[in-house]
């Protein structure tokens, strides 16, 4: 039929059909749930990959940051900071193992303020849990560090720490130190990934430390070479022994970073050392000191003829002789000044501040080369003095010949002429005057002959004369004063001054020059010695600060007692322009 439409009549579904419809919906939902799980797992893996990527990126940045530095101190600081950042640790530290291989010589921290560090006290030295990694250089992870058998707890005012991660840092085949990390933020434990990251950083740190060491060694060698060239130029220019030794000590102090540098020389026949040069610290108080060789670091170096080191100069139990003058000092080394197989002519002592690293073999090696140069300077100084002494003796011989061949002969002839002429003089007064003139000429001839005898005396005999002894005392004082005193002598010192009086003169002069060097802070010292026939007078004048009111007077008392014992006098005065004038006199007729 046209125009007919079809109509669909839905009938209710049977129970069997309803079950099939519900099952299809459940089955269609199951793949959707599995897909969500897969997506979540995929997202988690993506996040983990991103975290790994970020951590690797951070590790690479840390490696580049550490390797970029060449200064060893900065390298160590960067290593600690990078380690704390990579594993999100609240506290981090790097302990550097000392030369003994059992304790920590340096300890750098991150996470503690300066105030907290001051309250805690001295840095650890490698006991307890920190020492566990020194004894067993392997990675160590702990959920609670207090549960480890080697843990001794923390000192007062130390923050509470729980989780722990320790990794050794190796430089080539040597364990340089250990990285210590505690308290991972968020209360989590350090995991295997953290250990792997820090172990990788430790490898890069070892390379960076080695590079910094090599760079530091190259820089130090360059400075040693420059200093050696400077000393060689000074030696060849004819500078004095004291100037050369002072330059050696100054450069050694600068290059090694020492707080003080002392040069001491043996005092013949006494078993003691005298501080000839003192740089840094309270140098004025040390200058001129005479200390026993036994029980001192310098004495040990002289006795062994090789360098001797101390990790703590102020508290070393081996150094029982007068350690108080080294209070406030730490590591030290004493290097003998002398060539191999020869007797030591002195010793160079270098000392650092407390807490600074001890002297290593790499530093002591160049010091030995410097010691050889110092010995060369001392030997050249001795040879120069010998040459000057020889020239002086030759000059004395020439003067003696001239006096004998010219002056005495002419005076004798003149005396004979006057004596003959006196017989022809009728006037009694004139005749007496001529005869007195003849007597004066005879006395003058005697004085000249005495002078000739002194000039022609052999060196071993002249060396025991008062003139030579005074010259030696003044020369020895030059090193402690830092300049040459001015010396003038007058009269028959070697013939008119008895040996006992001469001994007192030399002792008083040595004490006066020592006082000027140690206390006066003078820039000029003048020494005058004269024998007038009736008395010997020693005068020492300086332009220093004068004699303090509360200063020690034992040396002055000794000088006064020496004068009084001989019937002489000690006078002290202060010139108008400042300084001190000391006049010591003793009679010659007793």
Tab-separated table of N, CA and C in Angstrom, residues 259-322:
chain	number	residue	atom	x	y	z
A	259	UNK	N	104.086	31.504	60.484
A	259	UNK	CA	103.852	32.671	61.332
A	259	UNK	C	105.169	33.303	61.746
A	260	UNK	N	106.171	32.483	62.014
A	260	UNK	CA	107.471	33.027	62.429
A	260	UNK	C	108.590	32.235	61.778
A	261	UNK	N	109.755	32.870	61.704
A	261	UNK	CA	110.969	32.235	61.194
A	261	UNK	C	112.140	32.705	62.047
A	262	UNK	N	112.848	31.757	62.644
A	262	UNK	CA	114.015	32.058	63.475
A	262	UNK	C	115.236	31.356	62.904
A	263	UNK	N	116.366	32.040	62.955
A	263	UNK	CA	117.654	31.425	62.621
A	263	UNK	C	118.507	31.446	63.885
A	264	UNK	N	118.931	30.258	64.328
A	264	UNK	CA	119.755	30.133	65.537
A	264	UNK	C	121.096	29.538	65.166
A	265	UNK	N	122.131	29.958	65.882
A	265	UNK	CA	123.491	29.461	65.632
A	265	UNK	C	124.036	28.864	66.912
A	266	UNK	N	124.860	27.799	66.811
A	266	UNK	CA	125.441	27.193	68.015
A	266	UNK	C	126.407	28.147	68.704
A	267	UNK	N	126.386	28.122	70.018
A	267	UNK	CA	127.349	28.865	70.825
A	267	UNK	C	128.471	27.911	71.193
A	268	UNK	N	129.677	28.167	70.718
A	268	UNK	CA	130.787	27.231	70.843
A	268	UNK	C	131.030	26.835	72.291
A	269	UNK	N	131.117	25.505	72.500
A	269	UNK	CA	131.504	24.972	73.793
A	269	UNK	C	130.468	25.066	74.887
A	270	UNK	N	129.222	25.429	74.558
A	270	UNK	CA	128.202	25.609	75.600
A	270	UNK	C	127.036	24.641	75.461
A	271	UNK	N	126.882	23.967	74.329
A	271	UNK	CA	125.722	23.107	74.131
A	271	UNK	C	124.420	23.879	74.048
A	272	UNK	N	124.483	25.110	73.576
A	272	UNK	CA	123.290	25.950	73.477
A	272	UNK	C	123.261	26.643	72.112
A	273	UNK	N	122.138	27.298	71.839
A	273	UNK	CA	121.932	28.016	70.585
A	273	UNK	C	121.542	29.460	70.894
A	274	UNK	N	121.996	30.360	70.045
A	274	UNK	CA	121.629	31.766	70.196
A	274	UNK	C	120.788	32.186	68.995
A	275	UNK	N	119.638	32.820	69.257
A	275	UNK	CA	118.740	33.266	68.188
A	275	UNK	C	119.376	34.481	67.509
A	276	UNK	N	119.837	34.276	66.287
A	276	UNK	CA	120.543	35.314	65.557
A	276	UNK	C	119.589	36.180	64.734
A	277	UNK	N	118.469	35.572	64.300
A	277	UNK	CA	117.497	36.293	63.468
A	277	UNK	C	116.105	35.842	63.869
A	278	UNK	N	115.184	36.770	64.076
A	278	UNK	CA	113.820	36.441	64.497
A	278	UNK	C	112.836	37.267	63.680
A	279	UNK	N	111.981	36.583	62.911
A	279	UNK	CA	110.980	37.249	62.079
A	279	UNK	C	109.592	36.783	62.503
A	280	UNK	N	108.643	37.715	62.570
A	280	UNK	CA	107.274	37.377	62.911
A	280	UNK	C	107.064	37.202	64.397
A	281	UNK	N	105.794	37.278	64.819
A	281	UNK	CA	105.490	37.147	66.237
A	281	UNK	C	106.189	38.224	67.050
A	282	UNK	N	106.582	37.876	68.248
A	282	UNK	CA	107.319	38.796	69.115
A	282	UNK	C	108.812	38.601	68.859
A	283	UNK	N	109.258	39.021	67.665
A	283	UNK	CA	110.642	38.802	67.273
A	283	UNK	C	111.632	39.504	68.178
A	284	UNK	N	111.281	40.702	68.672
A	284	UNK	CA	112.207	41.447	69.526
A	284	UNK	C	112.501	40.691	70.819
A	285	UNK	N	111.512	39.953	71.346
A	285	UNK	CA	111.723	39.211	72.593
A	285	UNK	C	112.562	37.964	72.359
A	286	UNK	N	112.497	37.393	71.157
A	286	UNK	CA	113.258	36.174	70.874
A	286	UNK	C	114.680	36.477	70.430
A	287	UNK	N	114.891	37.632	69.828
A	287	UNK	CA	116.199	37.966	69.280
A	287	UNK	C	117.260	38.000	70.371
A	288	UNK	N	118.346	37.285	70.132
A	288	UNK	CA	119.449	37.262	71.086
A	288	UNK	C	119.304	36.250	72.202
A	289	UNK	N	118.172	35.535	72.268
A	289	UNK	CA	117.991	34.546	73.325
A	289	UNK	C	118.990	33.403	73.164
A	290	UNK	N	119.491	32.915	74.277
A	290	UNK	CA	120.355	31.744	74.291
A	290	UNK	C	119.562	30.602	74.924
A	291	UNK	N	119.306	29.536	74.149
A	291	UNK	CA	118.480	28.421	74.603
A	291	UNK	C	119.293	27.133	74.519
A	292	UNK	N	118.998	26.168	75.369
A	292	UNK	CA	119.729	24.892	75.306
A	292	UNK	C	119.398	24.137	74.025
A	293	UNK	N	120.378	23.435	73.488
A	293	UNK	CA	120.144	22.642	72.280
A	293	UNK	C	119.297	21.415	72.594
A	294	UNK	N	119.530	20.814	73.759
A	294	UNK	CA	118.769	19.630	74.145
A	294	UNK	C	117.365	20.034	74.587
A	295	UNK	N	116.365	19.326	74.071
A	295	UNK	CA	114.992	19.624	74.442
A	295	UNK	C	114.343	20.701	73.610
A	296	UNK	N	114.969	21.081	72.485
A	296	UNK	CA	114.378	22.063	71.584
A	296	UNK	C	114.355	21.488	70.173
A	297	UNK	N	113.407	21.948	69.365
A	297	UNK	CA	113.297	21.452	67.996
A	297	UNK	C	114.526	21.836	67.180
A	298	UNK	N	115.006	23.055	67.362
A	298	UNK	CA	116.198	23.494	66.636
A	298	UNK	C	117.410	22.663	67.043
A	299	UNK	N	117.538	22.387	68.336
A	299	UNK	CA	118.650	21.566	68.798
A	299	UNK	C	118.600	20.156	68.236
A	300	UNK	N	117.402	19.592	68.124
A	300	UNK	CA	117.259	18.247	67.554
A	300	UNK	C	117.682	18.228	66.088
A	301	UNK	N	117.356	19.290	65.345
A	301	UNK	CA	117.753	19.359	63.938
A	301	UNK	C	119.267	19.459	63.795
A	302	UNK	N	119.909	20.217	64.699
A	302	UNK	CA	121.372	20.329	64.658
A	302	UNK	C	122.009	18.985	65.008
A	303	UNK	N	121.470	18.300	66.023
A	303	UNK	CA	122.054	17.031	66.456
A	303	UNK	C	121.916	15.949	65.382
A	304	UNK	N	120.756	15.896	64.714
A	304	UNK	CA	120.523	14.859	63.699
A	304	UNK	C	121.031	15.252	62.321
A	305	UNK	N	121.331	16.542	62.132
A	305	UNK	CA	121.769	17.051	60.821
A	305	UNK	C	120.745	16.756	59.742
A	306	UNK	N	119.466	16.840	60.105
A	306	UNK	CA	118.374	16.627	59.156
A	306	UNK	C	117.132	17.342	59.672
A	307	UNK	N	116.151	17.601	58.780
A	307	UNK	CA	114.946	18.316	59.222
A	307	UNK	C	114.187	17.526	60.286
A	308	UNK	N	113.621	18.254	61.249
A	308	UNK	CA	112.806	17.663	62.313
A	308	UNK	C	111.501	18.443	62.376
A	309	UNK	N	110.371	17.745	62.422
A	309	UNK	CA	109.065	18.392	62.425
A	309	UNK	C	108.349	18.147	63.748
A	310	UNK	N	107.365	19.010	63.998
A	310	UNK	CA	106.510	18.863	65.169
A	310	UNK	C	105.088	19.242	64.769
A	311	UNK	N	104.085	18.431	65.123
A	311	UNK	CA	102.705	18.796	64.790
A	311	UNK	C	102.156	19.926	65.640
A	312	UNK	N	102.746	20.139	66.819
A	312	UNK	CA	102.277	21.183	67.735
A	312	UNK	C	103.469	21.669	68.548
A	313	UNK	N	104.082	22.751	68.112
A	313	UNK	CA	105.320	23.226	68.735
A	313	UNK	C	105.111	23.617	70.190
A	314	UNK	N	103.964	24.213	70.505
A	314	UNK	CA	103.736	24.704	71.866
A	314	UNK	C	103.510	23.580	72.870
A	315	UNK	N	103.018	22.411	72.405
A	315	UNK	CA	102.653	21.347	73.341
A	315	UNK	C	103.348	20.026	73.035
A	316	UNK	N	104.422	20.053	72.271
A	316	UNK	CA	105.145	18.825	71.937
A	316	UNK	C	105.869	18.319	73.186
A	317	UNK	N	105.581	17.096	73.654
A	317	UNK	CA	106.222	16.602	74.884
A	317	UNK	C	107.729	16.412	74.742
A	318	UNK	N	108.241	16.327	73.518
A	318	UNK	CA	109.687	16.167	73.332
A	318	UNK	C	110.435	17.459	73.638
A	319	UNK	N	109.738	18.591	73.548
A	319	UNK	CA	110.399	19.885	73.670
A	319	UNK	C	110.208	20.413	75.085
A	320	UNK	N	111.053	19.949	75.983
A	320	UNK	CA	110.903	20.303	77.398
A	320	UNK	C	111.602	21.600	77.764
A	321	UNK	N	112.484	22.103	76.888
A	321	UNK	CA	113.273	23.290	77.221
A	321	UNK	C	112.586	24.549	76.724
A	322	UNK	N	111.990	25.268	77.649
A	322	UNK	CA	111.429	26.587	77.352
A	322	UNK	C	110.397	26.638	76.256
